[in-house]
mmCIF file of C-alpha atoms in Angstrom:
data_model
loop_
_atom_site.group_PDB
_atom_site.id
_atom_site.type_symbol
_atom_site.label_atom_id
_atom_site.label_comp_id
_atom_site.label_asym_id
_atom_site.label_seq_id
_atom_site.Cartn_x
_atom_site.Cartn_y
_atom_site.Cartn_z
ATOM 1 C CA UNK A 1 20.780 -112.733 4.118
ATOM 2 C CA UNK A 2 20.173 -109.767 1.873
ATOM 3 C CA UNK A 3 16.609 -109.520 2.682
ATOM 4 C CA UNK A 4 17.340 -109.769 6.546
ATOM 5 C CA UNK A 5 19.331 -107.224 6.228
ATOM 6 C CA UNK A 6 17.418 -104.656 4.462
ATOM 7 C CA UNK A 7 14.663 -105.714 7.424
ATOM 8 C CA UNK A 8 17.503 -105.013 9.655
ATOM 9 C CA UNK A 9 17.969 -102.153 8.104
ATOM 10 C CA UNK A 10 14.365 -100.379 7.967
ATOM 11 C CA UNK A 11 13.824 -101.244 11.604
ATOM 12 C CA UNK A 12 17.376 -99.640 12.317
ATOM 13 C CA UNK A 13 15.494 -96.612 10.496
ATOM 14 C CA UNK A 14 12.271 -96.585 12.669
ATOM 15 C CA UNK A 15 14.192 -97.328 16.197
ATOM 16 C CA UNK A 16 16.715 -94.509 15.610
ATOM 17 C CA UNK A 17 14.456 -91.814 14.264
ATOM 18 C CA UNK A 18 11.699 -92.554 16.945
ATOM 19 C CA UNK A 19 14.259 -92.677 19.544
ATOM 20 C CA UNK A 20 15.874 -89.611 17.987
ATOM 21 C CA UNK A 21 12.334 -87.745 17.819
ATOM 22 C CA UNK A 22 11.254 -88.310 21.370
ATOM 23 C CA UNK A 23 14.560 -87.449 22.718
ATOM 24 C CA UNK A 24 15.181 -84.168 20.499
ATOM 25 C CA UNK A 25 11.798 -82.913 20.301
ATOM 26 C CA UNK A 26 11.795 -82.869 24.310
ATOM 27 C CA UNK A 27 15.007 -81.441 24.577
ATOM 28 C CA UNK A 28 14.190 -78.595 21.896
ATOM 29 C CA UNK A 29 10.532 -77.890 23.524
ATOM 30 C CA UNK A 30 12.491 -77.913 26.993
ATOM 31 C CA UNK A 31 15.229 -75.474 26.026
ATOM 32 C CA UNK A 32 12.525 -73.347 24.250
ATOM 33 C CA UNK A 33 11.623 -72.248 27.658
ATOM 34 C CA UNK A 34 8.049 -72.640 26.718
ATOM 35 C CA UNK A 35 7.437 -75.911 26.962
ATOM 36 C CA UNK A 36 3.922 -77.247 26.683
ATOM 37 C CA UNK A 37 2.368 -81.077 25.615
ATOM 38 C CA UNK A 38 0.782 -80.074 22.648
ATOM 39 C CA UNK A 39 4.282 -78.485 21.025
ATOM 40 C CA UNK A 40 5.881 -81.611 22.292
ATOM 41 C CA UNK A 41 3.693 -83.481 21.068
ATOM 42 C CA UNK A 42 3.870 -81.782 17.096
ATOM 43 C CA UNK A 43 7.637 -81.473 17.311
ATOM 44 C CA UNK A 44 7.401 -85.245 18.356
ATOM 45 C CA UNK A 45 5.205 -86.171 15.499
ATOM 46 C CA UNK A 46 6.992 -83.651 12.559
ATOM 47 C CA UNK A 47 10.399 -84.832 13.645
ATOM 48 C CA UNK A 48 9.276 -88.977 14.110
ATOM 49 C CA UNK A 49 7.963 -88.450 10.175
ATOM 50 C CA UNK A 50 11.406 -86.326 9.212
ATOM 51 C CA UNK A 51 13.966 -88.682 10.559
ATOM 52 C CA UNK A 52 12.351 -92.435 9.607
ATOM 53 C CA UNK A 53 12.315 -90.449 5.915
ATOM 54 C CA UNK A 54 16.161 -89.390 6.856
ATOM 55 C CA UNK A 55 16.905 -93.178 7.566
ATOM 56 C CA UNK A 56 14.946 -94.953 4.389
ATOM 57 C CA UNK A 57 16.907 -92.280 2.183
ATOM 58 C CA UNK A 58 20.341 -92.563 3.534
ATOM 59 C CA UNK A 59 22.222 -95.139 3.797
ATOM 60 C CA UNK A 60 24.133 -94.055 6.950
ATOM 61 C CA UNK A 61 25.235 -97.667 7.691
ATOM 62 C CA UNK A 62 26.568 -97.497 4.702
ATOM 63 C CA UNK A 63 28.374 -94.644 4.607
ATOM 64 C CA UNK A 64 29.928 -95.528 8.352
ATOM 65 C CA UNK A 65 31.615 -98.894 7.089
ATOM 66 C CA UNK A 66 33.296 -97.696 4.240
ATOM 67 C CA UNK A 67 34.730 -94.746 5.720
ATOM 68 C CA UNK A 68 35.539 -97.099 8.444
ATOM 69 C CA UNK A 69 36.751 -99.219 6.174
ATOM 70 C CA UNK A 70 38.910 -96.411 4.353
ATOM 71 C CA UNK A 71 40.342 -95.406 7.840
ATOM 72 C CA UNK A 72 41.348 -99.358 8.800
ATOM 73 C CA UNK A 73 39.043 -99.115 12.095
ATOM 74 C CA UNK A 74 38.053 -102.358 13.492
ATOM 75 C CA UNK A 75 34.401 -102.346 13.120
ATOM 76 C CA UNK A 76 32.481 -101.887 16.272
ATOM 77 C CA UNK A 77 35.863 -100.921 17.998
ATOM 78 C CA UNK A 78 35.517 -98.069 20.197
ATOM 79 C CA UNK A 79 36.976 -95.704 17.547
ATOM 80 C CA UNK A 80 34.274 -97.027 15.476
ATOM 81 C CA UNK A 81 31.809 -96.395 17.460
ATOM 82 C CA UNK A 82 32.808 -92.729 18.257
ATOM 83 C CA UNK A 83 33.018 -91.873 14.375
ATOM 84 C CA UNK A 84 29.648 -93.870 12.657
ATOM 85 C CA UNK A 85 28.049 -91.814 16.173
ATOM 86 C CA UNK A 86 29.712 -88.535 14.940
ATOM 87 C CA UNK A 87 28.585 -89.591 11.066
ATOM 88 C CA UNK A 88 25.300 -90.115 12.071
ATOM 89 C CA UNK A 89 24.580 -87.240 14.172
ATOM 90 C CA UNK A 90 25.549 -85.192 11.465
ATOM 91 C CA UNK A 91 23.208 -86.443 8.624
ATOM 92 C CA UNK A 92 19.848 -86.396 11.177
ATOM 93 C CA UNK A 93 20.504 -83.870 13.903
ATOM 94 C CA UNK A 94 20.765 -80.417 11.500
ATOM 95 C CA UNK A 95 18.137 -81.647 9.559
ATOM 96 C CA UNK A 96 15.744 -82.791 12.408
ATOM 97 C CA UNK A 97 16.587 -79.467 14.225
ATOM 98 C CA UNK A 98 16.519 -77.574 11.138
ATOM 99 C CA UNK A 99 12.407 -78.857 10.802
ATOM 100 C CA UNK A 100 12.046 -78.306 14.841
ATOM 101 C CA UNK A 101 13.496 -75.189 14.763
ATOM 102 C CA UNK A 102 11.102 -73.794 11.908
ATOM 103 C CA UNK A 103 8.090 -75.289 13.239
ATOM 104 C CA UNK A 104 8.622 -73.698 16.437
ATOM 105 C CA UNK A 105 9.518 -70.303 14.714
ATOM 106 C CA UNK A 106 6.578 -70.412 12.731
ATOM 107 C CA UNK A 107 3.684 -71.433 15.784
ATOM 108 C CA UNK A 108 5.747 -68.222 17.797
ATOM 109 C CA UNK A 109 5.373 -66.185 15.087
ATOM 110 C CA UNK A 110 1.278 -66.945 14.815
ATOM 111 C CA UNK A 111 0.471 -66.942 17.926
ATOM 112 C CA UNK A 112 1.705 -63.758 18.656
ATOM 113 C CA UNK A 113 0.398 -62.032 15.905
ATOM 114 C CA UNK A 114 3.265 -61.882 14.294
ATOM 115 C CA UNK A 115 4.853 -59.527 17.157
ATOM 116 C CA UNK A 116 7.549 -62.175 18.666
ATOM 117 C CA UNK A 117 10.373 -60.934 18.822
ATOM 118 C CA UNK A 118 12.974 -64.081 17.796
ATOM 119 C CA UNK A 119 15.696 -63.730 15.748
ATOM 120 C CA UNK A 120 15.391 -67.449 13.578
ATOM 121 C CA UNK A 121 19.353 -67.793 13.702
ATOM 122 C CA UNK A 122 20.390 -67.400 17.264
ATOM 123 C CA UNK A 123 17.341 -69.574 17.610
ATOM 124 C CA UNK A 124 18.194 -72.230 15.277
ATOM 125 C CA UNK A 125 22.173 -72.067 16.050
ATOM 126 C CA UNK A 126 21.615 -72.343 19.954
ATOM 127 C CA UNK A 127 19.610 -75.317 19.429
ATOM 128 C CA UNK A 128 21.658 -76.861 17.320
ATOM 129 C CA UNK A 129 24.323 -76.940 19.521
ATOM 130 C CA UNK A 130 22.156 -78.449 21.905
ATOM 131 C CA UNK A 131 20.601 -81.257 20.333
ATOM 132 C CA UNK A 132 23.745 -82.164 18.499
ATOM 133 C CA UNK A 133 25.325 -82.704 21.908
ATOM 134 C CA UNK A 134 22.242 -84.771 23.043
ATOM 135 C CA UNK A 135 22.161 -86.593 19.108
ATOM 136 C CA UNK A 136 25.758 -87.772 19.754
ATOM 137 C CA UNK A 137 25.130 -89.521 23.319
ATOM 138 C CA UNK A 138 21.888 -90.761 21.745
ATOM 139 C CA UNK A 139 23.547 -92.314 19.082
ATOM 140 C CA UNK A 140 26.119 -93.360 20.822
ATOM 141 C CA UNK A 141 23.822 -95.192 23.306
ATOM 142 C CA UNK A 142 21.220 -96.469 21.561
ATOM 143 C CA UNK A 143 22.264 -97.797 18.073
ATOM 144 C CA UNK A 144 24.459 -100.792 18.991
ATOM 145 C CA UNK A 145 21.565 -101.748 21.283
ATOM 146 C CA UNK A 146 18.927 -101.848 18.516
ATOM 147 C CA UNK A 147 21.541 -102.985 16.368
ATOM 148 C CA UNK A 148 22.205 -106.175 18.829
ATOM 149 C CA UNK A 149 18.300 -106.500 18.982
ATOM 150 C CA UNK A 150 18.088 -106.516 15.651
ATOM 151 C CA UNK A 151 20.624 -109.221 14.470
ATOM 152 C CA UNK A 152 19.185 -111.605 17.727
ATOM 153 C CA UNK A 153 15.201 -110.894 15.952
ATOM 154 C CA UNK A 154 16.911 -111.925 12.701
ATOM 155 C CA UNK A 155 18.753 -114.724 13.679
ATOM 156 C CA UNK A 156 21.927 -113.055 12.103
ATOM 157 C CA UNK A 157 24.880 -114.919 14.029
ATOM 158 C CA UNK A 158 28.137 -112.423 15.767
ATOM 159 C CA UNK A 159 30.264 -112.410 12.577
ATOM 160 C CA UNK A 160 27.473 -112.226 9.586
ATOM 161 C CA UNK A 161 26.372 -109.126 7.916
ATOM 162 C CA UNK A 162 28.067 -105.297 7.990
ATOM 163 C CA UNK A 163 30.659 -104.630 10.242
ATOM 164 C CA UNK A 164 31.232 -108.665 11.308
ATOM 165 C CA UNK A 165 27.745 -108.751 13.270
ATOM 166 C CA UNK A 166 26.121 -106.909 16.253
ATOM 167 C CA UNK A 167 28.550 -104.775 18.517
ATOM 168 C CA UNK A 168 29.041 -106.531 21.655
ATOM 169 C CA UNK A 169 30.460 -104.170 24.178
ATOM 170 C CA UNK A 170 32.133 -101.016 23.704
ATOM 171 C CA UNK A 171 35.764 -101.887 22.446
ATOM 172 C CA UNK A 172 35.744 -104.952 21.015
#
């Protein structure tokens, strides 16, 4: 059971952080308001690499059940839900914006010579906002999926492993 679970739990890593990546990086590249394939495609790749590292580091299933635990939420209730989305979002999405937003700084700042005129904070701060909004619904969305995926791939029966099994539905 342990070793499903750490399974469960690196694939949780790569699902989330590609998902994340795609998601972000097109929402940062599109709210740039230069958007072209090849920056996509770098902010895709840098941010894919950042956020699977995020996820093998930090143990943000973890961290959701015991402060779910602490708080006496019923695991994958609703209120659940809503919080480990909220905890998560705010371990990967500064971070993963924090790398976007520099990467994007820096190719500005080359390719103009060093002329640009961007101000890194308003830059960073604006989308921040943004793609913590977007992180959220992400999050919110797409991790009980993977995570119900996940326990069917590993055979892990409703009632097994953290948080009594997959989530089935939103308010159990």
């Amino acid at each position: 059971m342990e070793r499903k679970m750490r399974c469960i739990n690196r694939d949780m890593a790569v699902f989330m952080g590609l998902t994340m990546s795609l998601f972000l990086s097109l929402t940062g590249t599109l709210s740039s308001g230069h958007f072209t394939v090849v920056a996509f495609i770098m902010s895709f790749f840098g941010s894919t690499i950042l956020s699977i590292f995020i996820g093998f580091i930090v143990p943000v299933g973890k961290i959701s059940m015991n402060v779910d635990r602490k708080l006496g939420l019923q695991p994958n209730g609703l209120k659940a839900r809503f919080l480990n989305s909220f905890i998560s979002d705010l371990i990967y999405t500064p971070i993963m914006t924090l790398g976007m937003v520099v990467f994007a700084y820096m190719m500005a700042k080359k390719q103009s010579g060093g002329k640009a005129d961007l101000s890194f904070l308003p830059m960073f701060l604006k989308s921040l906002a943004i793609c913590f909004a977007v992180g959220y619904v992400l999050i919110f969305i797409f991790q009980p999926m993977f995570m119900n995926m996940l326990f069917k791939k590993y055979n892990i029966p409703r009632g097994m492993g953290p948080q009594q099994g997959p989530p089935q539905g939103m308010g159990r």
